[in-house]
C-alpha atoms as a printed R data frame, in Angstrom:
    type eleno elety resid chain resno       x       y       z
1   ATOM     1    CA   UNK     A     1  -5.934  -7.764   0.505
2   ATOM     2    CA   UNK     A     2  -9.581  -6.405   0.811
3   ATOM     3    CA   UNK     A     3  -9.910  -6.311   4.485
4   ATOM     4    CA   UNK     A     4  -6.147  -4.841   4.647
5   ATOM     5    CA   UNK     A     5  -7.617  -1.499   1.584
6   ATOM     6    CA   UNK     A     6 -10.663  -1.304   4.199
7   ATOM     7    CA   UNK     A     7  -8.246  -0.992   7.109
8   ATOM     8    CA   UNK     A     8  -6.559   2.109   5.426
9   ATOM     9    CA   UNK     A     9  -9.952   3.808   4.365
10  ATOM    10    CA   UNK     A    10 -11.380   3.253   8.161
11  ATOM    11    CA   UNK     A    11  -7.523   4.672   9.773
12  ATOM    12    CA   UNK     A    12  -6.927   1.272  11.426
13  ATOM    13    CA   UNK     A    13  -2.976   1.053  11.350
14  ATOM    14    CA   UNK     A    14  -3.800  -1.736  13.925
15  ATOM    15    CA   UNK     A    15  -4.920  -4.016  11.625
16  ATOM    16    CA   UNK     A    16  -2.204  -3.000   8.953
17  ATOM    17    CA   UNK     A    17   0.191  -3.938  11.499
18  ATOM    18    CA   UNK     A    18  -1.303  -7.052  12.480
19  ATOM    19    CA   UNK     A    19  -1.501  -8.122   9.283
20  ATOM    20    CA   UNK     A    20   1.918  -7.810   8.513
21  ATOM    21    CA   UNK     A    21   4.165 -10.970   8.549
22  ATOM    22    CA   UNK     A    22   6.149 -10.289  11.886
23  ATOM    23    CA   UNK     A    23  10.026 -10.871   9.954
24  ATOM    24    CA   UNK     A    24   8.378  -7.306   7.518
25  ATOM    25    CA   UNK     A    25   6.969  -5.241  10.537
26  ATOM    26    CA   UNK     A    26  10.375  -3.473  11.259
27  ATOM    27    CA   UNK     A    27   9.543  -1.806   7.861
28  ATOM    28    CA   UNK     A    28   6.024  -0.974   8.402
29  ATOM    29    CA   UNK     A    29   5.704   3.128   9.288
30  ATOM    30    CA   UNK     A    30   2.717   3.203  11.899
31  ATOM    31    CA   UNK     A    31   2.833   7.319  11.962
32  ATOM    32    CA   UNK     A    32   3.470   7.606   7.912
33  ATOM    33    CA   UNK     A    33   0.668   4.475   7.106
34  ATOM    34    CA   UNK     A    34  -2.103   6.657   9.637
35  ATOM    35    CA   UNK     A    35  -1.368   9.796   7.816
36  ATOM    36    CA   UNK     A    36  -1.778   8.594   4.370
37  ATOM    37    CA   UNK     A    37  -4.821   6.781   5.734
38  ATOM    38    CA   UNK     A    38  -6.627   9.572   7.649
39  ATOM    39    CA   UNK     A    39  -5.398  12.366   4.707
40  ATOM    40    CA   UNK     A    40  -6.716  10.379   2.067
41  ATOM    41    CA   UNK     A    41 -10.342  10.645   0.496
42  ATOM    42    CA   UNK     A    42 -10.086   6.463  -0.796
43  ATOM    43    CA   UNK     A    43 -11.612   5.729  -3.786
44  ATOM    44    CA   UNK     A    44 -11.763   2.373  -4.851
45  ATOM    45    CA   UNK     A    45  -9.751  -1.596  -4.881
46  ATOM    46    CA   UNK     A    46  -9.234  -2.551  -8.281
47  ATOM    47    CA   UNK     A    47  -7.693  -6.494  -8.029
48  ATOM    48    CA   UNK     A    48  -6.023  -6.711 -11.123
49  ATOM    49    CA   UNK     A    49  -4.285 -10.544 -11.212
50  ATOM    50    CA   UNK     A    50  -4.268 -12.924  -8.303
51  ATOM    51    CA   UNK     A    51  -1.836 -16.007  -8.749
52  ATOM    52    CA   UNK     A    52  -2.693 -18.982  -5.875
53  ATOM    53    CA   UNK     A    53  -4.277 -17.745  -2.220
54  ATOM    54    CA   UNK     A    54  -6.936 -19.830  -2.215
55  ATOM    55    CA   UNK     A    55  -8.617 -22.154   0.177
56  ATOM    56    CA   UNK     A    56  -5.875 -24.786   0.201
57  ATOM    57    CA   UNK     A    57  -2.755 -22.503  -0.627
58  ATOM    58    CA   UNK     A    58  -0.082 -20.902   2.006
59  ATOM    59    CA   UNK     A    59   1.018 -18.250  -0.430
60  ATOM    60    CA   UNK     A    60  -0.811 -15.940  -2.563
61  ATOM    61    CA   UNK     A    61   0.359 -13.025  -5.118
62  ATOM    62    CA   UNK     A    62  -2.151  -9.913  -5.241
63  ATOM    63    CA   UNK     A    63  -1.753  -7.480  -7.913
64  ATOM    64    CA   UNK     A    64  -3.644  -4.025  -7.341
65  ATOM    65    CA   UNK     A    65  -4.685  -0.306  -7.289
66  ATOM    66    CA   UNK     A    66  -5.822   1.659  -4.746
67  ATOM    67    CA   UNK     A    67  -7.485   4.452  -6.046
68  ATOM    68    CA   UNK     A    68  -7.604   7.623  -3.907
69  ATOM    69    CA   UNK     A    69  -7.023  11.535  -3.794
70  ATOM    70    CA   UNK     A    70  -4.705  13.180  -1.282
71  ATOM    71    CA   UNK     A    71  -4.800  17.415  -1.422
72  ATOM    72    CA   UNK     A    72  -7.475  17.367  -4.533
73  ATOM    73    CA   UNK     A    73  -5.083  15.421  -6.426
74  ATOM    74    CA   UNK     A    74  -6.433  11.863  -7.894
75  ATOM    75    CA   UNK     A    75  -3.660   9.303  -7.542
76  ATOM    76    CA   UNK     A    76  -3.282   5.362  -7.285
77  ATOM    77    CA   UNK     A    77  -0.961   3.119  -5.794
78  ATOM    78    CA   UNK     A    78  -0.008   0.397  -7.959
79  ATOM    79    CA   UNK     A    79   1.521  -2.748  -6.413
80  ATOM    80    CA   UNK     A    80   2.902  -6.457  -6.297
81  ATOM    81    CA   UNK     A    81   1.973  -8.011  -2.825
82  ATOM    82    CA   UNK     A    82   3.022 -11.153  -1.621
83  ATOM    83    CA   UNK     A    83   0.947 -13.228   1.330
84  ATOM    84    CA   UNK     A    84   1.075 -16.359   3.713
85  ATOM    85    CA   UNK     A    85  -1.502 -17.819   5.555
86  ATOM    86    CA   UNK     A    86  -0.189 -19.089   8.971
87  ATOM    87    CA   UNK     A    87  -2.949 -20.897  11.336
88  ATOM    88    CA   UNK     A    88  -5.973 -19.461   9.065
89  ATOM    89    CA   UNK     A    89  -4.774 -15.830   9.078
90  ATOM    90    CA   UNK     A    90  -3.136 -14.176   5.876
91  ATOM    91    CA   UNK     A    91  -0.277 -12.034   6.583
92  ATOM    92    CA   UNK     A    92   1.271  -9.280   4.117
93  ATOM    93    CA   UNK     A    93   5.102 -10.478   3.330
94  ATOM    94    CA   UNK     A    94   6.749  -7.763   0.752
95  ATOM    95    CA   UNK     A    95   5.130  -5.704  -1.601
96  ATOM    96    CA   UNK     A    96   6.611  -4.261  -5.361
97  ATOM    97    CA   UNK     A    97   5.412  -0.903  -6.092
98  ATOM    98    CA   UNK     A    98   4.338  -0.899 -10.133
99  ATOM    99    CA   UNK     A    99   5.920   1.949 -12.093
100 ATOM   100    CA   UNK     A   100   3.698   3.264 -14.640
101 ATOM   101    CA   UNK     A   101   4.494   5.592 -17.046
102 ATOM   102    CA   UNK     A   102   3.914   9.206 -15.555
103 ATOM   103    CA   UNK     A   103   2.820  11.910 -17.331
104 ATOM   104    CA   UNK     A   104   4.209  15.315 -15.633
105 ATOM   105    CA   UNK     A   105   1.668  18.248 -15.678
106 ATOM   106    CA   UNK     A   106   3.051  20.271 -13.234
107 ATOM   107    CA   UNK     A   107   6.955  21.012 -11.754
108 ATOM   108    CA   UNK     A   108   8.637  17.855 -11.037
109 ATOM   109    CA   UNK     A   109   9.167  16.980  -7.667
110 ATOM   110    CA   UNK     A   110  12.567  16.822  -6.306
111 ATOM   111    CA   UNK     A   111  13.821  13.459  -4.388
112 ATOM   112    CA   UNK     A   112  14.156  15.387  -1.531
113 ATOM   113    CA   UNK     A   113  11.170  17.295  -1.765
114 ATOM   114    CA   UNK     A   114   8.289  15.904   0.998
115 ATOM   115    CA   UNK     A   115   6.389  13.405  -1.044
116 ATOM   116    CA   UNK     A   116   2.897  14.247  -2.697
117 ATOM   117    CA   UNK     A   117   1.218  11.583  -0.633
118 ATOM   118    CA   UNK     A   118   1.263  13.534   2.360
119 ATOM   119    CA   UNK     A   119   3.114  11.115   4.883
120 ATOM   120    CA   UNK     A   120   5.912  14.038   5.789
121 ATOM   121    CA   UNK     A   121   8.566  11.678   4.704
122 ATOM   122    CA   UNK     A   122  11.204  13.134   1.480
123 ATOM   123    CA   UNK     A   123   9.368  11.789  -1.753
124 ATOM   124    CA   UNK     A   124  12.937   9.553  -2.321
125 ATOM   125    CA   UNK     A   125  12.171   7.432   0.922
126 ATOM   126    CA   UNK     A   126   8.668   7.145   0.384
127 ATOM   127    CA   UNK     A   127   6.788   6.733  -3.198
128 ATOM   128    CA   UNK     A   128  10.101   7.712  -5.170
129 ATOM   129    CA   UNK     A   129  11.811   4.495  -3.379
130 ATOM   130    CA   UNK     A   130  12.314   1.837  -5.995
């Protein structure tokens, strides 16, 4: 989970990728993960709960937040993220985004509005997917 945070702070979609379990890669969004990456000033890992993925485990359950700020605006990404090790390597599986309550301080953004993360996708098929 570390090395795959420190992937996204240096803009290396390669290793995101590579990391990925190959059956999840059809989902993975090379142009969307680089722009996030490269348009975000990153923060900080905060490992909240780990359950297994240790030396003799083949599965592992990360819970995080990635702490970062995309157009002056602080924001986290809060998520469930399931791994396998295969031949000494973990691989990323699926991941659960964590809904925490939001407090609105400005106009609410529409589902098909781009999304505040900066990845050019509509907000619905990016962070508002759940």
């Amino acid at each position: 989970m570390r090395s795959r945070y420190s992937a996204y702070v240096r803009a290396d979609v390669d290793y995101v990728e590579r990391t990925t379990a190959p059956e999840a890669r059809g989902d993975f969004d090379r142009e969307g993960s680089l722009a996030w990456a490269k348009q975000s000033e990153w923060l900080g890992l905060e490992i909240v709960s780990t359950e297994a993925g240790g030396p003799e485990d083949g599965t592992g359950v990360v819970e995080f937040i990635a702490r970062y700020k995309v157009g002056g605006q602080d924001a986290d990404h809060h998520e469930i993220s399931e791994f396998r090790r295969e031949g000494g390597q973990w691989y990323f599986v699926d991941g659960k985004i964590v809904r925490d309550p939001v407090k609105h301080e400005g106009p609410k953004v529409g589902r098909n509005d781009p999304c505040l993360c900066g990845s050019g996708k509509k907000y619905k098929k990016c962070h508002g997917a759940g």
